[in-house]
mmCIF file of C-alpha atoms in Angstrom:
data_model
loop_
_atom_site.group_PDB
_atom_site.id
_atom_site.type_symbol
_atom_site.label_atom_id
_atom_site.label_comp_id
_atom_site.label_asym_id
_atom_site.label_seq_id
_atom_site.Cartn_x
_atom_site.Cartn_y
_atom_site.Cartn_z
ATOM 1 C CA MET A 1 26.122 7.526 -9.624
ATOM 2 C CA GLY A 2 22.997 5.505 -8.533
ATOM 3 C CA ALA A 3 20.609 4.283 -5.904
ATOM 4 C CA THR A 4 20.098 1.002 -4.229
ATOM 5 C CA ILE A 5 17.634 -0.658 -1.593
ATOM 6 C CA ASP A 6 19.731 -1.517 1.417
ATOM 7 C CA ARG A 7 17.069 -2.932 3.826
ATOM 8 C CA ILE A 8 13.381 -3.323 4.057
ATOM 9 C CA GLU A 9 11.403 -4.024 7.459
ATOM 10 C CA TYR A 10 7.544 -3.977 8.086
ATOM 11 C CA VAL A 11 5.263 -4.505 10.922
ATOM 12 C CA PHE A 12 1.481 -5.440 11.463
ATOM 13 C CA PRO A 13 -0.784 -4.779 14.246
ATOM 14 C CA GLU A 14 -1.326 -7.363 16.824
ATOM 15 C CA ARG A 15 -5.152 -7.800 15.987
ATOM 16 C CA LYS A 16 -5.636 -10.424 13.429
ATOM 17 C CA ILE A 17 -8.982 -11.063 11.823
ATOM 18 C CA THR A 18 -9.445 -14.215 9.910
ATOM 19 C CA ASN A 19 -11.955 -15.268 7.298
ATOM 20 C CA GLN A 20 -13.705 -17.199 10.042
ATOM 21 C CA ASP A 21 -13.886 -14.347 12.182
ATOM 22 C CA LEU A 22 -15.862 -12.164 9.532
ATOM 23 C CA GLN A 23 -17.788 -15.575 8.530
ATOM 24 C CA ASN A 24 -19.214 -15.456 12.175
ATOM 25 C CA GLU A 25 -20.552 -11.924 11.486
ATOM 26 C CA PHE A 26 -21.681 -12.119 7.969
ATOM 27 C CA THR A 27 -23.274 -15.537 8.022
ATOM 28 C CA ASN A 28 -24.825 -15.267 4.647
ATOM 29 C CA TYR A 29 -21.653 -14.992 2.717
ATOM 30 C CA ASN A 30 -19.437 -17.606 1.612
ATOM 31 C CA PHE A 31 -15.879 -16.861 2.775
ATOM 32 C CA HIS A 32 -14.414 -19.996 1.579
ATOM 33 C CA LYS A 33 -15.208 -18.984 -2.004
ATOM 34 C CA PHE A 34 -13.955 -15.536 -1.376
ATOM 35 C CA GLU A 35 -10.643 -16.988 0.041
ATOM 36 C CA LYS A 36 -10.420 -19.327 -3.120
ATOM 37 C CA LYS A 37 -10.879 -16.295 -5.578
ATOM 38 C CA VAL A 38 -9.253 -13.215 -3.990
ATOM 39 C CA GLY A 39 -6.493 -15.206 -2.082
ATOM 40 C CA ILE A 40 -6.736 -13.651 1.370
ATOM 41 C CA GLU A 41 -7.214 -15.693 4.721
ATOM 42 C CA SER A 42 -6.495 -13.131 7.169
ATOM 43 C CA ARG A 43 -5.668 -9.614 7.776
ATOM 44 C CA TYR A 44 -4.243 -7.383 10.663
ATOM 45 C CA VAL A 45 -6.282 -4.208 11.977
ATOM 46 C CA VAL A 46 -4.945 -1.377 14.373
ATOM 47 C CA ALA A 47 -6.457 -0.891 17.870
ATOM 48 C CA GLU A 48 -8.869 1.723 18.487
ATOM 49 C CA ASN A 49 -5.910 4.093 19.754
ATOM 50 C CA GLU A 50 -3.332 2.949 17.432
ATOM 51 C CA THR A 51 -2.474 5.057 14.158
ATOM 52 C CA ALA A 52 -0.493 4.646 11.121
ATOM 53 C CA LEU A 53 2.236 6.699 12.666
ATOM 54 C CA ASP A 54 2.475 4.399 15.444
ATOM 55 C CA LEU A 55 3.315 1.475 13.127
ATOM 56 C CA ALA A 56 5.467 3.512 10.977
ATOM 57 C CA VAL A 57 7.776 4.140 14.241
ATOM 58 C CA LYS A 58 7.942 0.349 14.925
ATOM 59 C CA ALA A 59 8.798 -0.369 11.297
ATOM 60 C CA CYS A 60 11.470 2.140 11.676
ATOM 61 C CA GLU A 61 12.863 0.907 14.793
ATOM 62 C CA LYS A 62 13.119 -2.402 13.220
ATOM 63 C CA ILE A 63 15.415 -0.971 10.302
ATOM 64 C CA PHE A 64 17.500 0.513 13.022
ATOM 65 C CA ASP A 65 17.932 -2.723 15.067
ATOM 66 C CA GLY A 66 20.388 -3.734 12.423
ATOM 67 C CA ASN A 67 23.754 -2.306 11.967
ATOM 68 C CA ILE A 68 22.136 1.165 10.726
ATOM 69 C CA ASP A 69 23.495 4.372 12.108
ATOM 70 C CA LYS A 70 20.479 6.811 12.144
ATOM 71 C CA SER A 71 22.513 9.609 12.141
ATOM 72 C CA GLN A 72 23.187 9.018 8.460
ATOM 73 C CA ILE A 73 19.701 9.403 7.701
ATOM 74 C CA ASP A 74 19.417 12.670 5.265
ATOM 75 C CA PHE A 75 15.629 12.628 4.443
ATOM 76 C CA ILE A 76 12.286 10.923 5.496
ATOM 77 C CA LEU A 77 9.666 10.290 2.828
ATOM 78 C CA PHE A 78 6.400 9.281 4.476
ATOM 79 C CA CYS A 79 3.611 7.877 2.220
ATOM 80 C CA THR A 80 0.198 7.552 3.989
ATOM 81 C CA GLN A 81 -3.519 8.435 3.253
ATOM 82 C CA SER A 82 -4.106 7.881 7.130
ATOM 83 C CA PRO A 83 -2.142 10.935 8.518
ATOM 84 C CA GLU A 84 -1.886 11.444 12.114
ATOM 85 C CA TYR A 85 -3.298 14.810 11.779
ATOM 86 C CA PHE A 86 -4.505 17.143 8.905
ATOM 87 C CA LEU A 87 -1.445 19.165 10.052
ATOM 88 C CA PRO A 88 1.206 19.179 10.931
ATOM 89 C CA THR A 89 3.202 16.766 8.614
ATOM 90 C CA SER A 90 3.285 13.232 9.964
ATOM 91 C CA ALA A 91 6.926 12.887 8.680
ATOM 92 C CA CYS A 92 8.115 15.669 11.000
ATOM 93 C CA ILE A 93 6.684 14.016 14.040
ATOM 94 C CA LEU A 94 8.332 10.694 12.827
ATOM 95 C CA GLN A 95 11.569 12.594 12.819
ATOM 96 C CA ASP A 96 11.105 13.517 16.308
ATOM 97 C CA LYS A 97 9.820 10.010 17.433
ATOM 98 C CA LEU A 98 12.830 8.539 15.922
ATOM 99 C CA SER A 99 15.374 11.105 17.355
ATOM 100 C CA LEU A 100 16.790 11.671 14.032
ATOM 101 C CA ARG A 101 19.050 14.710 13.291
ATOM 102 C CA LYS A 102 17.071 18.073 12.724
ATOM 103 C CA ASN A 103 19.085 19.041 9.515
ATOM 104 C CA ILE A 104 17.108 16.475 7.418
ATOM 105 C CA GLY A 105 14.198 16.840 4.976
ATOM 106 C CA ALA A 106 11.095 15.277 5.850
ATOM 107 C CA LEU A 107 7.698 15.172 3.908
ATOM 108 C CA ASP A 108 4.316 13.441 3.574
ATOM 109 C CA PHE A 109 2.753 12.343 0.297
ATOM 110 C CA ASN A 110 -0.637 11.180 0.035
ATOM 111 C CA LEU A 111 -0.821 8.118 -2.376
ATOM 112 C CA GLY A 112 -2.194 4.805 -1.999
ATOM 113 C CA CYS A 113 -1.643 1.535 -4.097
ATOM 114 C CA SER A 114 1.369 3.417 -6.249
ATOM 115 C CA GLY A 115 2.860 4.928 -3.355
ATOM 116 C CA PHE A 116 5.853 2.740 -2.918
ATOM 117 C CA THR A 117 6.932 3.096 -6.355
ATOM 118 C CA TYR A 118 6.445 6.868 -6.322
ATOM 119 C CA GLY A 119 8.574 6.916 -3.063
ATOM 120 C CA LEU A 120 11.342 4.922 -4.699
ATOM 121 C CA SER A 121 11.347 7.544 -7.393
ATOM 122 C CA LEU A 122 11.443 10.431 -5.050
ATOM 123 C CA ALA A 123 14.329 8.725 -3.377
ATOM 124 C CA LYS A 124 16.127 8.204 -6.348
ATOM 125 C CA GLY A 125 15.690 11.719 -7.802
ATOM 126 C CA LEU A 126 16.897 13.145 -4.261
ATOM 127 C CA ILE A 127 20.101 11.005 -4.677
ATOM 128 C CA ALA A 128 20.830 11.707 -8.316
ATOM 129 C CA SER A 129 20.391 15.463 -7.599
ATOM 130 C CA ASN A 130 22.880 15.172 -4.853
ATOM 131 C CA GLN A 131 20.501 16.218 -2.053
ATOM 132 C CA ALA A 132 20.501 13.215 0.021
ATOM 133 C CA LYS A 133 22.413 9.969 0.277
ATOM 134 C CA LYS A 134 20.555 8.019 2.821
ATOM 135 C CA ILE A 135 16.707 8.041 2.488
ATOM 136 C CA LEU A 136 14.042 6.466 4.945
ATOM 137 C CA LEU A 137 11.141 5.491 2.620
ATOM 138 C CA VAL A 138 7.951 4.863 5.095
ATOM 139 C CA THR A 139 4.556 3.444 4.053
ATOM 140 C CA ALA A 140 1.951 3.075 6.478
ATOM 141 C CA GLU A 141 -1.779 2.540 6.284
ATOM 142 C CA THR A 142 -4.864 1.997 8.482
ATOM 143 C CA TYR A 143 -7.689 1.749 6.182
ATOM 144 C CA SER A 144 -9.667 -0.143 8.705
ATOM 145 C CA LYS A 145 -10.316 3.240 10.551
ATOM 146 C CA PHE A 146 -12.391 4.510 7.565
ATOM 147 C CA ILE A 147 -14.314 1.245 6.742
ATOM 148 C CA HIS A 148 -17.674 0.899 8.046
ATOM 149 C CA GLU A 149 -18.265 -2.006 10.243
ATOM 150 C CA LYS A 150 -20.953 -3.363 8.003
ATOM 151 C CA ASP A 151 -18.888 -2.972 4.821
ATOM 152 C CA ARG A 152 -18.024 -6.731 4.203
ATOM 153 C CA THR A 153 -16.070 -6.376 1.066
ATOM 154 C CA ASN A 154 -13.628 -3.783 2.208
ATOM 155 C CA ARG A 155 -13.137 -5.313 5.577
ATOM 156 C CA SER A 156 -12.519 -8.605 3.809
ATOM 157 C CA ILE A 157 -9.770 -7.031 1.313
ATOM 158 C CA PHE A 158 -7.821 -4.422 3.314
ATOM 159 C CA GLY A 159 -5.462 -4.781 6.142
ATOM 160 C CA ASP A 160 -3.201 -2.542 7.919
ATOM 161 C CA ALA A 161 0.428 -2.414 7.997
ATOM 162 C CA ALA A 162 3.750 -0.067 7.946
ATOM 163 C CA ALA A 163 6.858 -0.876 5.985
ATOM 164 C CA ALA A 164 10.312 1.070 6.162
ATOM 165 C CA THR A 165 12.718 1.060 3.417
ATOM 166 C CA LEU A 166 16.306 2.342 3.355
ATOM 167 C CA ILE A 167 17.510 3.651 0.115
ATOM 168 C CA SER A 168 21.114 4.901 -0.282
ATOM 169 C CA TYR A 169 23.574 6.035 -2.620
ATOM 170 C CA SER A 170 25.472 3.552 -4.654
ATOM 171 C CA GLU A 171 28.118 3.281 -7.415
ATOM 172 C CA GLU A 172 25.744 1.244 -9.540
ATOM 173 C CA ASP A 173 22.343 2.207 -10.299
ATOM 174 C CA ASN A 174 20.354 -0.644 -9.004
ATOM 175 C CA ILE A 175 16.896 1.087 -9.220
ATOM 176 C CA GLY A 176 15.902 1.470 -13.060
ATOM 177 C CA ASP A 177 13.929 4.115 -14.979
ATOM 178 C CA PHE A 178 10.175 4.866 -14.170
ATOM 179 C CA LEU A 179 7.097 5.766 -16.024
ATOM 180 C CA PHE A 180 4.148 7.401 -14.566
ATOM 181 C CA GLY A 181 0.479 7.654 -15.278
ATOM 182 C CA THR A 182 -2.339 9.645 -14.048
ATOM 183 C CA ASP A 183 -6.004 9.863 -14.690
ATOM 184 C CA GLY A 184 -8.143 11.658 -12.071
ATOM 185 C CA GLY A 185 -11.453 11.250 -13.714
ATOM 186 C CA GLY A 186 -11.980 8.149 -11.645
ATOM 187 C CA TYR A 187 -11.446 9.964 -8.266
ATOM 188 C CA ASP A 188 -14.790 8.878 -7.166
ATOM 189 C CA LYS A 189 -14.306 5.111 -7.408
ATOM 190 C CA LEU A 190 -12.168 4.848 -4.334
ATOM 191 C CA ILE A 191 -12.832 7.550 -1.844
ATOM 192 C CA VAL A 192 -13.706 8.816 1.473
ATOM 193 C CA LYS A 193 -16.050 11.917 0.782
ATOM 194 C CA ASN A 194 -16.654 13.414 3.856
ATOM 195 C CA GLY A 195 -13.880 14.798 6.421
ATOM 196 C CA GLY A 196 -11.930 16.884 3.985
ATOM 197 C CA SER A 197 -12.267 20.419 2.696
ATOM 198 C CA ARG A 198 -14.837 19.842 0.280
ATOM 199 C CA ASN A 199 -17.268 18.102 2.622
ATOM 200 C CA ASN A 200 -17.250 18.223 6.552
ATOM 201 C CA PHE A 201 -17.583 15.020 8.614
ATOM 202 C CA ASP A 202 -21.264 14.370 9.100
ATOM 203 C CA ALA A 203 -22.171 12.827 12.336
ATOM 204 C CA ASN A 204 -25.794 12.193 11.036
ATOM 205 C CA CYS A 205 -24.643 10.766 7.791
ATOM 206 C CA VAL A 206 -27.179 8.508 5.848
ATOM 207 C CA LEU A 207 -26.131 4.810 5.512
ATOM 208 C CA LYS A 208 -25.930 3.722 1.949
ATOM 209 C CA GLU A 209 -25.601 0.186 0.374
ATOM 210 C CA TYR A 210 -23.643 -1.130 -2.530
ATOM 211 C CA GLY A 211 -22.896 -4.581 -4.085
ATOM 212 C CA SER A 212 -24.207 -7.306 -2.231
ATOM 213 C CA GLY A 213 -25.328 -5.775 1.062
ATOM 214 C CA ASN A 214 -22.322 -3.932 1.734
ATOM 215 C CA LYS A 215 -22.900 -0.937 3.960
ATOM 216 C CA TYR A 216 -21.252 2.363 4.213
ATOM 217 C CA SER A 217 -21.685 6.140 4.617
ATOM 218 C CA ASP A 218 -19.812 9.180 2.932
ATOM 219 C CA ASN A 219 -17.766 9.243 6.144
ATOM 220 C CA HIS A 220 -16.517 5.974 5.095
ATOM 221 C CA LEU A 221 -14.236 4.414 2.397
ATOM 222 C CA TYR A 222 -16.169 3.588 -0.661
ATOM 223 C CA MET A 223 -14.549 1.313 -3.393
ATOM 224 C CA ASN A 224 -16.197 0.420 -6.758
ATOM 225 C CA GLY A 225 -14.499 -2.568 -7.313
ATOM 226 C CA PRO A 226 -15.770 -3.452 -11.112
ATOM 227 C CA GLU A 227 -14.643 -0.082 -12.157
ATOM 228 C CA ILE A 228 -11.302 -0.300 -10.667
ATOM 229 C CA PHE A 229 -10.744 -3.778 -12.020
ATOM 230 C CA ASN A 230 -11.625 -2.625 -15.516
ATOM 231 C CA PHE A 231 -9.426 0.196 -15.345
ATOM 232 C CA THR A 232 -6.641 -2.091 -14.012
ATOM 233 C CA ALA A 233 -7.028 -4.668 -16.655
ATOM 234 C CA SER A 234 -7.105 -2.152 -19.519
ATOM 235 C CA ALA A 235 -4.131 0.158 -18.288
ATOM 236 C CA ILE A 236 -1.556 -2.138 -16.634
ATOM 237 C CA PRO A 237 -0.614 -4.875 -19.180
ATOM 238 C CA LYS A 238 0.250 -2.247 -21.767
ATOM 239 C CA PHE A 239 2.012 0.046 -19.066
ATOM 240 C CA THR A 240 4.019 -2.759 -17.905
ATOM 241 C CA LYS A 241 5.140 -3.492 -21.477
ATOM 242 C CA GLU A 242 5.987 0.200 -22.026
ATOM 243 C CA LEU A 243 8.047 0.050 -18.637
ATOM 244 C CA LEU A 244 10.008 -3.005 -19.766
ATOM 245 C CA LYS A 245 10.700 -1.210 -23.097
ATOM 246 C CA LYS A 246 12.047 2.009 -21.468
ATOM 247 C CA ASN A 247 14.562 -0.344 -19.468
ATOM 248 C CA SER A 248 15.411 -2.243 -22.728
ATOM 249 C CA LEU A 249 14.131 -5.420 -21.248
ATOM 250 C CA ASP A 250 11.956 -8.275 -22.590
ATOM 251 C CA VAL A 251 9.168 -9.893 -20.470
ATOM 252 C CA ASP A 252 11.392 -13.221 -20.040
ATOM 253 C CA GLN A 253 14.343 -11.511 -18.913
ATOM 254 C CA ILE A 254 12.776 -10.466 -15.454
ATOM 255 C CA ASP A 255 13.475 -13.082 -12.739
ATOM 256 C CA GLN A 256 10.649 -11.847 -10.547
ATOM 257 C CA TYR A 257 7.662 -9.754 -11.032
ATOM 258 C CA ILE A 258 6.037 -7.991 -7.799
ATOM 259 C CA PHE A 259 2.998 -6.011 -8.631
ATOM 260 C CA HIS A 260 0.783 -4.201 -5.998
ATOM 261 C CA GLN A 261 -0.817 -7.102 -4.090
ATOM 262 C CA ALA A 262 -4.713 -5.855 -4.553
ATOM 263 C CA ASN A 263 -6.248 -9.439 -5.095
ATOM 264 C CA ALA A 264 -5.104 -12.704 -6.389
ATOM 265 C CA PHE A 265 -7.956 -12.772 -9.142
ATOM 266 C CA MET A 266 -6.789 -9.419 -10.600
ATOM 267 C CA LEU A 267 -3.100 -10.302 -10.220
ATOM 268 C CA ASN A 268 -3.572 -13.520 -12.139
ATOM 269 C CA PHE A 269 -5.571 -11.661 -14.849
ATOM 270 C CA ILE A 270 -2.741 -9.412 -15.369
ATOM 271 C CA ARG A 271 -0.086 -12.010 -15.415
ATOM 272 C CA LYS A 272 -2.002 -13.952 -18.216
ATOM 273 C CA ARG A 273 -2.415 -10.897 -20.202
ATOM 274 C CA ILE A 274 1.323 -9.936 -20.194
ATOM 275 C CA LYS A 275 2.308 -13.532 -20.510
ATOM 276 C CA ILE A 276 4.327 -14.137 -17.351
ATOM 277 C CA THR A 277 4.942 -17.560 -15.963
ATOM 278 C CA GLU A 278 3.497 -18.330 -12.609
ATOM 279 C CA GLU A 279 6.854 -19.031 -10.935
ATOM 280 C CA LYS A 280 8.167 -15.524 -12.010
ATOM 281 C CA PHE A 281 5.043 -13.955 -10.608
ATOM 282 C CA TYR A 282 4.817 -13.421 -6.848
ATOM 283 C CA ILE A 283 1.593 -13.182 -4.946
ATOM 284 C CA ASN A 284 1.781 -12.616 -1.171
ATOM 285 C CA LEU A 285 -1.943 -11.767 0.278
ATOM 286 C CA LYS A 286 -2.853 -14.670 2.196
ATOM 287 C CA ASN A 287 -2.028 -13.529 5.636
ATOM 288 C CA SER A 288 -2.049 -9.763 5.228
ATOM 289 C CA GLY A 289 -4.780 -8.778 2.708
ATOM 290 C CA ASN A 290 -4.462 -5.605 0.425
ATOM 291 C CA THR A 291 -2.133 -3.121 2.838
ATOM 292 C CA VAL A 292 -2.177 -0.471 0.203
ATOM 293 C CA SER A 293 1.250 1.386 -0.151
ATOM 294 C CA CYS A 294 2.818 -1.398 2.021
ATOM 295 C CA THR A 295 2.342 -4.455 -0.103
ATOM 296 C CA ILE A 296 5.236 -4.046 -2.403
ATOM 297 C CA PRO A 297 7.841 -3.452 0.171
ATOM 298 C CA ILE A 298 6.364 -6.473 2.390
ATOM 299 C CA ALA A 299 6.402 -8.685 -0.553
ATOM 300 C CA LEU A 300 9.822 -7.671 -1.490
ATOM 301 C CA LYS A 301 11.061 -8.448 2.040
#
């Protein structure tokens, strides 16, 4: 008894922002150099009244446009850090908007870059424990709503998107074994400080500056890029080798590596550390940017 990925669909918002658009705003920055190093040429952002849930609905509708019977869905797993509300659960609203059966499971989980792989593991576990046979794994993010308009770096890197993945029971196990890793000590390196239970949203929040002229407030997304790069460069190559070992595989046996699409410079650094050839290492950032939990399903598709 196992699990397999049956289908993946994704959507972007309509509004596209190119590097030239950003160059017109941030005239003192070289976006040609940025594009060459980071690998991003354009990204999509939602309209003011458009949410991650709106994108999620569209991605799921694309799944059902095929020969997929929505009445067979047993569970919705919705990964987002851009929930419709603090409560109720966005996955429950998604069930209603898609007119799915009412005797199914539905839950949200709040994870960013690792969200899709966590979702795959959860789906596999539900199938292996005979709690579900068809699972709709949805990832949707609208980081643009949390980024200050004067934060050039984060506006350049992140894009909005949603992806829907159908995972089903299979006689063959086509999803391998997982490894996990958690180090919450760096929680403040990628954070929106205000708006949760610890700190209220502050309408008079002081504007801060970081890096080379990037502006933000504690109501907005803050990312310490160098610290995140150092952590990734230290942890991921070793972790990848451990994962291959757990699945009884060597580096050269893999036909295609698809990592979270954070930025091309970081990805190529990891690729060289693990000694993976370029033709086996997929990079798919140019026209979407870093779409957080959506990057891997978009790249797979």
